[in-house]
mmCIF file of N, CA and C in Angstrom:
data_model
loop_
_atom_site.group_PDB
_atom_site.id
_atom_site.type_symbol
_atom_site.label_atom_id
_atom_site.label_comp_id
_atom_site.label_asym_id
_atom_site.label_seq_id
_atom_site.Cartn_x
_atom_site.Cartn_y
_atom_site.Cartn_z
ATOM 1 N N MET A 911 17.432 -32.722 -2.344
ATOM 2 C CA MET A 911 16.881 -31.539 -2.945
ATOM 3 C C MET A 911 15.495 -31.779 -3.503
ATOM 4 N N ALA A 912 15.238 -32.958 -3.999
ATOM 5 C CA ALA A 912 13.911 -33.256 -4.524
ATOM 6 C C ALA A 912 12.865 -33.151 -3.421
ATOM 7 N N ASP A 913 13.224 -33.521 -2.191
ATOM 8 C CA ASP A 913 12.283 -33.431 -1.085
ATOM 9 C C ASP A 913 11.857 -32.000 -0.818
ATOM 10 N N ILE A 914 12.796 -31.059 -0.876
ATOM 11 C CA ILE A 914 12.476 -29.652 -0.631
ATOM 12 C C ILE A 914 11.491 -29.158 -1.677
ATOM 13 N N GLN A 915 11.731 -29.473 -2.956
ATOM 14 C CA GLN A 915 10.853 -29.010 -4.016
ATOM 15 C C GLN A 915 9.455 -29.594 -3.879
ATOM 16 N N GLN A 916 9.346 -30.825 -3.411
ATOM 17 C CA GLN A 916 8.031 -31.421 -3.238
ATOM 18 C C GLN A 916 7.267 -30.755 -2.094
ATOM 19 N N VAL A 917 7.973 -30.310 -1.066
ATOM 20 C CA VAL A 917 7.310 -29.701 0.086
ATOM 21 C C VAL A 917 6.716 -28.344 -0.248
ATOM 22 N N ASP A 918 7.502 -27.460 -0.895
ATOM 23 C CA ASP A 918 6.972 -26.123 -1.129
ATOM 24 C C ASP A 918 6.961 -25.720 -2.602
ATOM 25 N N GLY A 919 7.184 -26.657 -3.506
ATOM 26 C CA GLY A 919 7.086 -26.339 -4.920
ATOM 27 C C GLY A 919 8.272 -25.553 -5.451
ATOM 28 N N GLY A 920 9.350 -25.478 -4.738
ATOM 29 C CA GLY A 920 10.524 -24.744 -5.209
ATOM 30 C C GLY A 920 11.286 -24.124 -4.061
ATOM 31 N N GLY A 921 11.685 -24.936 -3.097
ATOM 32 C CA GLY A 921 12.328 -24.460 -1.874
ATOM 33 C C GLY A 921 13.460 -23.481 -2.075
ATOM 34 N N ARG A 922 14.361 -23.774 -2.997
ATOM 35 C CA ARG A 922 15.494 -22.869 -3.216
ATOM 36 C C ARG A 922 15.035 -21.542 -3.788
ATOM 37 N N ARG A 923 14.138 -21.580 -4.747
ATOM 38 C CA ARG A 923 13.632 -20.337 -5.343
ATOM 39 C C ARG A 923 12.881 -19.508 -4.304
ATOM 40 N N THR A 924 12.057 -20.168 -3.515
ATOM 41 C CA THR A 924 11.322 -19.453 -2.472
ATOM 42 C C THR A 924 12.295 -18.825 -1.492
ATOM 43 N N GLY A 925 13.279 -19.599 -1.049
ATOM 44 C CA GLY A 925 14.271 -19.096 -0.104
ATOM 45 C C GLY A 925 15.023 -17.891 -0.648
ATOM 46 N N LYS A 926 15.383 -17.942 -1.925
ATOM 47 C CA LYS A 926 16.099 -16.820 -2.544
ATOM 48 C C LYS A 926 15.211 -15.570 -2.577
ATOM 49 N N LEU A 927 13.954 -15.743 -2.965
ATOM 50 C CA LEU A 927 13.030 -14.602 -2.992
ATOM 51 C C LEU A 927 12.820 -14.020 -1.599
ATOM 52 N N VAL A 928 12.656 -14.890 -0.597
ATOM 53 C CA VAL A 928 12.474 -14.423 0.785
ATOM 54 C C VAL A 928 13.685 -13.604 1.213
ATOM 55 N N LYS A 929 14.868 -14.081 0.880
ATOM 56 C CA LYS A 929 16.103 -13.381 1.223
ATOM 57 C C LYS A 929 16.157 -12.008 0.551
ATOM 58 N N GLN A 930 15.782 -11.949 -0.728
ATOM 59 C CA GLN A 930 15.797 -10.685 -1.469
ATOM 60 C C GLN A 930 14.760 -9.700 -0.922
ATOM 61 N N ILE A 931 13.561 -10.193 -0.626
ATOM 62 C CA ILE A 931 12.511 -9.339 -0.077
ATOM 63 C C ILE A 931 12.934 -8.802 1.283
ATOM 64 N N SER A 932 13.441 -9.687 2.127
ATOM 65 C CA SER A 932 13.868 -9.284 3.470
ATOM 66 C C SER A 932 15.021 -8.291 3.415
ATOM 67 N N SER A 933 15.936 -8.493 2.508
ATOM 68 C CA SER A 933 17.071 -7.585 2.343
ATOM 69 C C SER A 933 16.594 -6.198 1.902
ATOM 70 N N PHE A 934 15.660 -6.162 0.974
ATOM 71 C CA PHE A 934 15.098 -4.887 0.520
ATOM 72 C C PHE A 934 14.408 -4.175 1.678
ATOM 73 N N ALA A 935 13.587 -4.913 2.419
ATOM 74 C CA ALA A 935 12.867 -4.330 3.555
ATOM 75 C C ALA A 935 13.838 -3.772 4.597
ATOM 76 N N GLU A 936 14.883 -4.506 4.876
ATOM 77 C CA GLU A 936 15.874 -4.061 5.852
ATOM 78 C C GLU A 936 16.587 -2.791 5.389
ATOM 79 N N ALA A 937 16.904 -2.720 4.113
ATOM 80 C CA ALA A 937 17.626 -1.569 3.565
ATOM 81 C C ALA A 937 16.765 -0.312 3.471
ATOM 82 N N HIS A 938 15.435 -0.479 3.495
ATOM 83 C CA HIS A 938 14.544 0.662 3.272
ATOM 84 C C HIS A 938 13.567 0.913 4.417
ATOM 85 N N GLY A 939 13.931 0.461 5.603
ATOM 86 C CA GLY A 939 13.119 0.744 6.785
ATOM 87 C C GLY A 939 11.800 0.007 6.841
ATOM 88 N N GLY A 940 11.723 -1.109 6.148
ATOM 89 C CA GLY A 940 10.490 -1.885 6.049
ATOM 90 C C GLY A 940 9.988 -1.841 4.622
ATOM 91 N N ALA A 941 9.041 -2.704 4.314
ATOM 92 C CA ALA A 941 8.506 -2.743 2.951
ATOM 93 C C ALA A 941 7.116 -3.349 2.945
ATOM 94 N N GLU A 942 6.381 -3.006 1.909
ATOM 95 C CA GLU A 942 5.092 -3.617 1.620
ATOM 96 C C GLU A 942 5.146 -4.030 0.162
ATOM 97 N N GLY A 943 4.246 -4.905 -0.251
ATOM 98 C CA GLY A 943 4.312 -5.392 -1.617
ATOM 99 C C GLY A 943 2.968 -5.648 -2.250
ATOM 100 N N GLN A 944 3.017 -5.991 -3.511
ATOM 101 C CA GLN A 944 1.847 -6.358 -4.288
ATOM 102 C C GLN A 944 2.302 -7.372 -5.318
ATOM 103 N N ILE A 945 1.499 -8.394 -5.546
ATOM 104 C CA ILE A 945 1.832 -9.438 -6.514
ATOM 105 C C ILE A 945 0.955 -9.266 -7.744
ATOM 106 N N ALA A 946 1.584 -9.222 -8.906
ATOM 107 C CA ALA A 946 0.855 -9.086 -10.172
ATOM 108 C C ALA A 946 1.095 -10.332 -11.022
ATOM 109 N N TYR A 947 0.055 -10.879 -11.566
ATOM 110 C CA TYR A 947 0.126 -12.066 -12.409
ATOM 111 C C TYR A 947 0.720 -11.688 -13.761
ATOM 112 N N LEU A 948 1.717 -12.430 -14.220
ATOM 113 C CA LEU A 948 2.354 -12.166 -15.508
ATOM 114 C C LEU A 948 2.070 -13.247 -16.545
ATOM 115 N N GLY A 949 1.068 -14.055 -16.322
ATOM 116 C CA GLY A 949 0.758 -15.132 -17.259
ATOM 117 C C GLY A 949 1.758 -16.262 -17.123
ATOM 118 N N GLN A 950 2.189 -16.812 -18.252
ATOM 119 C CA GLN A 950 3.116 -17.942 -18.236
ATOM 120 C C GLN A 950 4.475 -17.575 -17.658
ATOM 121 N N LYS A 951 4.822 -16.303 -17.636
ATOM 122 C CA LYS A 951 6.118 -15.880 -17.101
ATOM 123 C C LYS A 951 6.162 -15.915 -15.581
ATOM 124 N N GLY A 952 5.014 -16.010 -14.929
ATOM 125 C CA GLY A 952 4.985 -16.088 -13.475
ATOM 126 C C GLY A 952 4.274 -14.918 -12.836
ATOM 127 N N ALA A 953 4.931 -14.324 -11.839
ATOM 128 C CA ALA A 953 4.314 -13.228 -11.087
ATOM 129 C C ALA A 953 5.375 -12.197 -10.719
ATOM 130 N N ARG A 954 4.967 -10.954 -10.727
ATOM 131 C CA ARG A 954 5.851 -9.846 -10.369
ATOM 132 C C ARG A 954 5.533 -9.414 -8.947
ATOM 133 N N ILE A 955 6.562 -9.349 -8.117
ATOM 134 C CA ILE A 955 6.416 -8.867 -6.749
ATOM 135 C C ILE A 955 6.956 -7.439 -6.728
ATOM 136 N N VAL A 956 6.069 -6.463 -6.569
ATOM 137 C CA VAL A 956 6.489 -5.065 -6.489
ATOM 138 C C VAL A 956 6.654 -4.728 -5.016
ATOM 139 N N LEU A 957 7.814 -4.186 -4.654
ATOM 140 C CA LEU A 957 8.127 -3.829 -3.273
ATOM 141 C C LEU A 957 8.251 -2.317 -3.150
ATOM 142 N N VAL A 958 7.664 -1.751 -2.108
ATOM 143 C CA VAL A 958 7.790 -0.324 -1.823
ATOM 144 C C VAL A 958 8.307 -0.189 -0.400
ATOM 145 N N GLY A 959 9.471 0.440 -0.266
ATOM 146 C CA GLY A 959 10.068 0.634 1.038
ATOM 147 C C GLY A 959 9.416 1.783 1.791
ATOM 148 N N GLU A 960 9.620 1.806 3.091
ATOM 149 C CA GLU A 960 9.079 2.894 3.915
ATOM 150 C C GLU A 960 9.635 4.251 3.499
ATOM 151 N N ASP A 961 10.826 4.243 2.865
ATOM 152 C CA ASP A 961 11.447 5.487 2.419
ATOM 153 C C ASP A 961 11.006 5.901 1.014
ATOM 154 N N GLY A 962 10.098 5.141 0.401
ATOM 155 C CA GLY A 962 9.591 5.474 -0.925
ATOM 156 C C GLY A 962 10.335 4.816 -2.069
ATOM 157 N N GLU A 963 11.478 4.200 -1.789
ATOM 158 C CA GLU A 963 12.205 3.491 -2.842
ATOM 159 C C GLU A 963 11.406 2.251 -3.220
ATOM 160 N N TRP A 964 11.542 1.816 -4.451
ATOM 161 C CA TRP A 964 10.791 0.649 -4.893
ATOM 162 C C TRP A 964 11.661 -0.252 -5.759
ATOM 163 N N GLY A 965 11.207 -1.468 -5.891
ATOM 164 C CA GLY A 965 11.878 -2.445 -6.721
ATOM 165 C C GLY A 965 10.921 -3.572 -7.019
ATOM 166 N N ASP A 966 11.342 -4.481 -7.849
ATOM 167 C CA ASP A 966 10.478 -5.618 -8.143
ATOM 168 C C ASP A 966 11.300 -6.868 -8.385
ATOM 169 N N LEU A 967 10.633 -7.988 -8.214
ATOM 170 C CA LEU A 967 11.213 -9.306 -8.430
ATOM 171 C C LEU A 967 10.216 -10.109 -9.255
ATOM 172 N N VAL A 968 10.697 -11.087 -9.994
ATOM 173 C CA VAL A 968 9.799 -11.963 -10.740
ATOM 174 C C VAL A 968 9.960 -13.379 -10.216
ATOM 175 N N ALA A 969 8.833 -13.981 -9.873
ATOM 176 C CA ALA A 969 8.791 -15.366 -9.412
ATOM 177 C C ALA A 969 8.251 -16.224 -10.556
ATOM 178 N N PRO A 970 8.686 -17.474 -10.678
ATOM 179 C CA PRO A 970 8.223 -18.314 -11.781
ATOM 180 C C PRO A 970 6.743 -18.690 -11.717
ATOM 181 N N THR A 971 6.141 -18.628 -10.526
ATOM 182 C CA THR A 971 4.703 -18.899 -10.405
ATOM 183 C C THR A 971 4.082 -17.947 -9.388
ATOM 184 N N HIS A 972 2.786 -17.751 -9.507
ATOM 185 C CA HIS A 972 2.069 -16.896 -8.562
ATOM 186 C C HIS A 972 2.090 -17.513 -7.164
ATOM 187 N N ALA A 973 1.947 -18.820 -7.099
ATOM 188 C CA ALA A 973 1.956 -19.513 -5.799
ATOM 189 C C ALA A 973 3.297 -19.338 -5.094
ATOM 190 N N LEU A 974 4.386 -19.404 -5.837
ATOM 191 C CA LEU A 974 5.704 -19.230 -5.252
ATOM 192 C C LEU A 974 5.876 -17.787 -4.754
ATOM 193 N N ALA A 975 5.368 -16.820 -5.504
ATOM 194 C CA ALA A 975 5.432 -15.419 -5.078
ATOM 195 C C ALA A 975 4.651 -15.229 -3.782
ATOM 196 N N GLU A 976 3.465 -15.807 -3.705
ATOM 197 C CA GLU A 976 2.652 -15.702 -2.493
ATOM 198 C C GLU A 976 3.363 -16.318 -1.294
ATOM 199 N N GLU A 977 3.983 -17.461 -1.480
ATOM 200 C CA GLU A 977 4.698 -18.118 -0.389
ATOM 201 C C GLU A 977 5.891 -17.275 0.059
ATOM 202 N N ALA A 978 6.603 -16.691 -0.887
ATOM 203 C CA ALA A 978 7.781 -15.878 -0.550
ATOM 204 C C ALA A 978 7.395 -14.635 0.255
ATOM 205 N N VAL A 979 6.331 -13.938 -0.144
ATOM 206 C CA VAL A 979 5.942 -12.743 0.617
ATOM 207 C C VAL A 979 5.393 -13.138 1.982
ATOM 208 N N LYS A 980 4.720 -14.276 2.046
ATOM 209 C CA LYS A 980 4.210 -14.761 3.328
ATOM 210 C C LYS A 980 5.363 -15.046 4.284
ATOM 211 N N GLN A 981 6.381 -15.760 3.796
ATOM 212 C CA GLN A 981 7.524 -16.101 4.644
ATOM 213 C C GLN A 981 8.342 -14.872 5.029
ATOM 214 N N SER A 982 8.363 -13.858 4.173
ATOM 215 C CA SER A 982 9.145 -12.654 4.482
ATOM 216 C C SER A 982 8.450 -11.776 5.519
ATOM 217 N N GLY A 983 7.144 -11.952 5.665
ATOM 218 C CA GLY A 983 6.404 -11.214 6.683
ATOM 219 C C GLY A 983 5.990 -9.800 6.304
ATOM 220 N N ILE A 984 6.114 -9.426 5.024
ATOM 221 C CA ILE A 984 5.700 -8.076 4.633
ATOM 222 C C ILE A 984 4.187 -8.023 4.428
ATOM 223 N N THR A 985 3.639 -6.828 4.498
ATOM 224 C CA THR A 985 2.229 -6.620 4.191
ATOM 225 C C THR A 985 2.053 -6.663 2.684
ATOM 226 N N VAL A 986 1.033 -7.377 2.219
ATOM 227 C CA VAL A 986 0.776 -7.496 0.788
ATOM 228 C C VAL A 986 -0.563 -6.844 0.469
ATOM 229 N N HIS A 987 -0.573 -5.989 -0.540
ATOM 230 C CA HIS A 987 -1.779 -5.298 -0.988
ATOM 231 C C HIS A 987 -2.386 -6.037 -2.176
ATOM 232 N N GLU A 988 -3.698 -5.987 -2.275
ATOM 233 C CA GLU A 988 -4.404 -6.617 -3.392
ATOM 234 C C GLU A 988 -4.153 -5.872 -4.700
ATOM 235 N N ALA A 989 -4.037 -4.546 -4.627
ATOM 236 C CA ALA A 989 -3.857 -3.733 -5.827
ATOM 237 C C ALA A 989 -2.771 -2.690 -5.585
ATOM 238 N N PHE A 990 -2.205 -2.205 -6.672
ATOM 239 C CA PHE A 990 -1.186 -1.172 -6.578
ATOM 240 C C PHE A 990 -1.861 0.179 -6.815
ATOM 241 N N ASP A 991 -2.521 0.665 -5.774
ATOM 242 C CA ASP A 991 -3.241 1.938 -5.911
ATOM 243 C C ASP A 991 -3.329 2.650 -4.565
ATOM 244 N N GLY A 992 -3.980 3.796 -4.554
ATOM 245 C CA GLY A 992 -4.221 4.544 -3.321
ATOM 246 C C GLY A 992 -2.960 4.952 -2.602
ATOM 247 N N ASP A 993 -3.018 4.918 -1.275
ATOM 248 C CA ASP A 993 -1.895 5.336 -0.433
ATOM 249 C C ASP A 993 -0.639 4.520 -0.719
ATOM 250 N N PHE A 994 -0.811 3.249 -1.021
ATOM 251 C CA PHE A 994 0.333 2.392 -1.308
ATOM 252 C C PHE A 994 1.100 2.912 -2.532
ATOM 253 N N ALA A 995 0.411 3.168 -3.612
ATOM 254 C CA ALA A 995 1.057 3.667 -4.832
ATOM 255 C C ALA A 995 1.618 5.072 -4.636
ATOM 256 N N ASN A 996 0.940 5.885 -3.841
ATOM 257 C CA ASN A 996 1.399 7.259 -3.606
ATOM 258 C C ASN A 996 2.712 7.325 -2.835
ATOM 259 N N ARG A 997 3.097 6.255 -2.175
ATOM 260 C CA ARG A 997 4.347 6.257 -1.406
ATOM 261 C C ARG A 997 5.583 6.093 -2.287
ATOM 262 N N VAL A 998 5.400 5.671 -3.535
ATOM 263 C CA VAL A 998 6.521 5.432 -4.432
ATOM 264 C C VAL A 998 7.156 6.759 -4.851
ATOM 265 N N ARG A 999 8.478 6.831 -4.662
ATOM 266 C CA ARG A 999 9.242 7.997 -5.123
ATOM 267 C C ARG A 999 9.802 7.673 -6.491
ATOM 268 N N THR A 1000 9.557 8.543 -7.445
ATOM 269 C CA THR A 1000 10.116 8.359 -8.772
ATOM 270 C C THR A 1000 11.127 9.464 -9.045
ATOM 271 N N GLY A 1001 12.049 9.165 -9.922
ATOM 272 C CA GLY A 1001 13.086 10.118 -10.271
ATOM 273 C C GLY A 1001 13.131 10.343 -11.772
ATOM 274 N N PRO A 1002 14.161 11.022 -12.237
ATOM 275 C CA PRO A 1002 14.278 11.333 -13.662
ATOM 276 C C PRO A 1002 14.257 10.097 -14.561
ATOM 277 N N TYR A 1003 14.882 9.012 -14.105
ATOM 278 C CA TYR A 1003 14.900 7.801 -14.924
ATOM 279 C C TYR A 1003 13.475 7.313 -15.211
ATOM 280 N N GLU A 1004 12.668 7.210 -14.162
ATOM 281 C CA GLU A 1004 11.299 6.713 -14.343
ATOM 282 C C GLU A 1004 10.488 7.638 -15.239
ATOM 283 N N TRP A 1005 10.633 8.947 -15.051
ATOM 284 C CA TRP A 1005 9.883 9.890 -15.877
ATOM 285 C C TRP A 1005 10.305 9.795 -17.336
ATOM 286 N N THR A 1006 11.583 9.613 -17.579
ATOM 287 C CA THR A 1006 12.063 9.499 -18.953
ATOM 288 C C THR A 1006 11.585 8.209 -19.597
ATOM 289 N N ARG A 1007 11.698 7.104 -18.885
ATOM 290 C CA ARG A 1007 11.377 5.804 -19.467
ATOM 291 C C ARG A 1007 9.882 5.492 -19.500
ATOM 292 N N MET A 1008 9.118 5.955 -18.514
ATOM 293 C CA MET A 1008 7.710 5.553 -18.444
ATOM 294 C C MET A 1008 6.749 6.662 -18.845
ATOM 295 N N ALA A 1009 6.820 7.808 -18.203
ATOM 296 C CA ALA A 1009 5.814 8.844 -18.419
ATOM 297 C C ALA A 1009 6.357 10.054 -19.145
ATOM 298 N N GLY A 1010 7.638 10.223 -19.216
ATOM 299 C CA GLY A 1010 8.237 11.427 -19.776
ATOM 300 C C GLY A 1010 7.808 11.743 -21.184
ATOM 301 N N ILE A 1011 7.660 10.730 -21.998
ATOM 302 C CA ILE A 1011 7.297 10.954 -23.389
ATOM 303 C C ILE A 1011 5.918 11.610 -23.478
ATOM 304 N N GLN A 1012 4.973 11.162 -22.659
ATOM 305 C CA GLN A 1012 3.622 11.691 -22.722
ATOM 306 C C GLN A 1012 3.510 13.106 -22.155
ATOM 307 N N VAL A 1013 4.388 13.486 -21.233
ATOM 308 C CA VAL A 1013 4.272 14.802 -20.605
ATOM 309 C C VAL A 1013 5.410 15.739 -20.996
ATOM 310 N N GLY A 1014 5.997 15.495 -22.181
ATOM 311 C CA GLY A 1014 6.996 16.412 -22.695
ATOM 312 C C GLY A 1014 8.418 16.107 -22.311
ATOM 313 N N GLY A 1015 8.674 14.928 -21.768
ATOM 314 C CA GLY A 1015 10.042 14.554 -21.410
ATOM 315 C C GLY A 1015 10.849 14.189 -22.627
ATOM 316 N N PRO A 1016 12.115 13.893 -22.433
ATOM 317 C CA PRO A 1016 12.964 13.534 -23.568
ATOM 318 C C PRO A 1016 12.484 12.265 -24.248
ATOM 319 N N LYS A 1017 12.631 12.238 -25.546
ATOM 320 C CA LYS A 1017 12.232 11.051 -26.297
ATOM 321 C C LYS A 1017 13.345 10.005 -26.238
ATOM 322 N N PRO A 1018 12.989 8.717 -26.257
ATOM 323 C CA PRO A 1018 14.022 7.680 -26.264
ATOM 324 C C PRO A 1018 14.901 7.802 -27.500
ATOM 325 N N ARG A 1019 16.160 7.372 -27.384
ATOM 326 C CA ARG A 1019 17.046 7.386 -28.544
ATOM 327 C C ARG A 1019 16.569 6.388 -29.568
ATOM 328 N N GLN A 1020 16.836 6.689 -30.833
ATOM 329 C CA GLN A 1020 16.428 5.771 -31.900
ATOM 330 C C GLN A 1020 17.111 4.433 -31.732
ATOM 331 N N GLY A 1021 16.383 3.392 -32.062
ATOM 332 C CA GLY A 1021 16.925 2.056 -31.948
ATOM 333 C C GLY A 1021 16.723 1.434 -30.581
ATOM 334 N N ARG A 1022 16.176 2.186 -29.642
ATOM 335 C CA ARG A 1022 15.893 1.660 -28.304
ATOM 336 C C ARG A 1022 14.410 1.819 -28.017
ATOM 337 N N PRO A 1023 13.828 0.842 -27.355
ATOM 338 C CA PRO A 1023 12.391 0.950 -27.023
ATOM 339 C C PRO A 1023 12.125 2.007 -25.995
#
């Protein structure tokens, strides 16, 4: 196992991420992604399926995230904007948790962020 980690900096983690990315792409008619740096926490891989569904994964390092998306074969965007961002379908949950408060949606319950 030490040999695998020396070769790609985290063979098992990379393999798991590749499997998750590929599974998401298969379930949603294909996928594209974007990698965002999270500082010491690593990197966030945002995935957008051809059907507009989205999800994300966190990799322990930016390099590992880059290797995982490369091995999965998905298209990676430099930024989460334009046509790529417009393909994301959001529902009531996202509006309530992210934007709903600013545009008149329900307020979060007390004691919860």
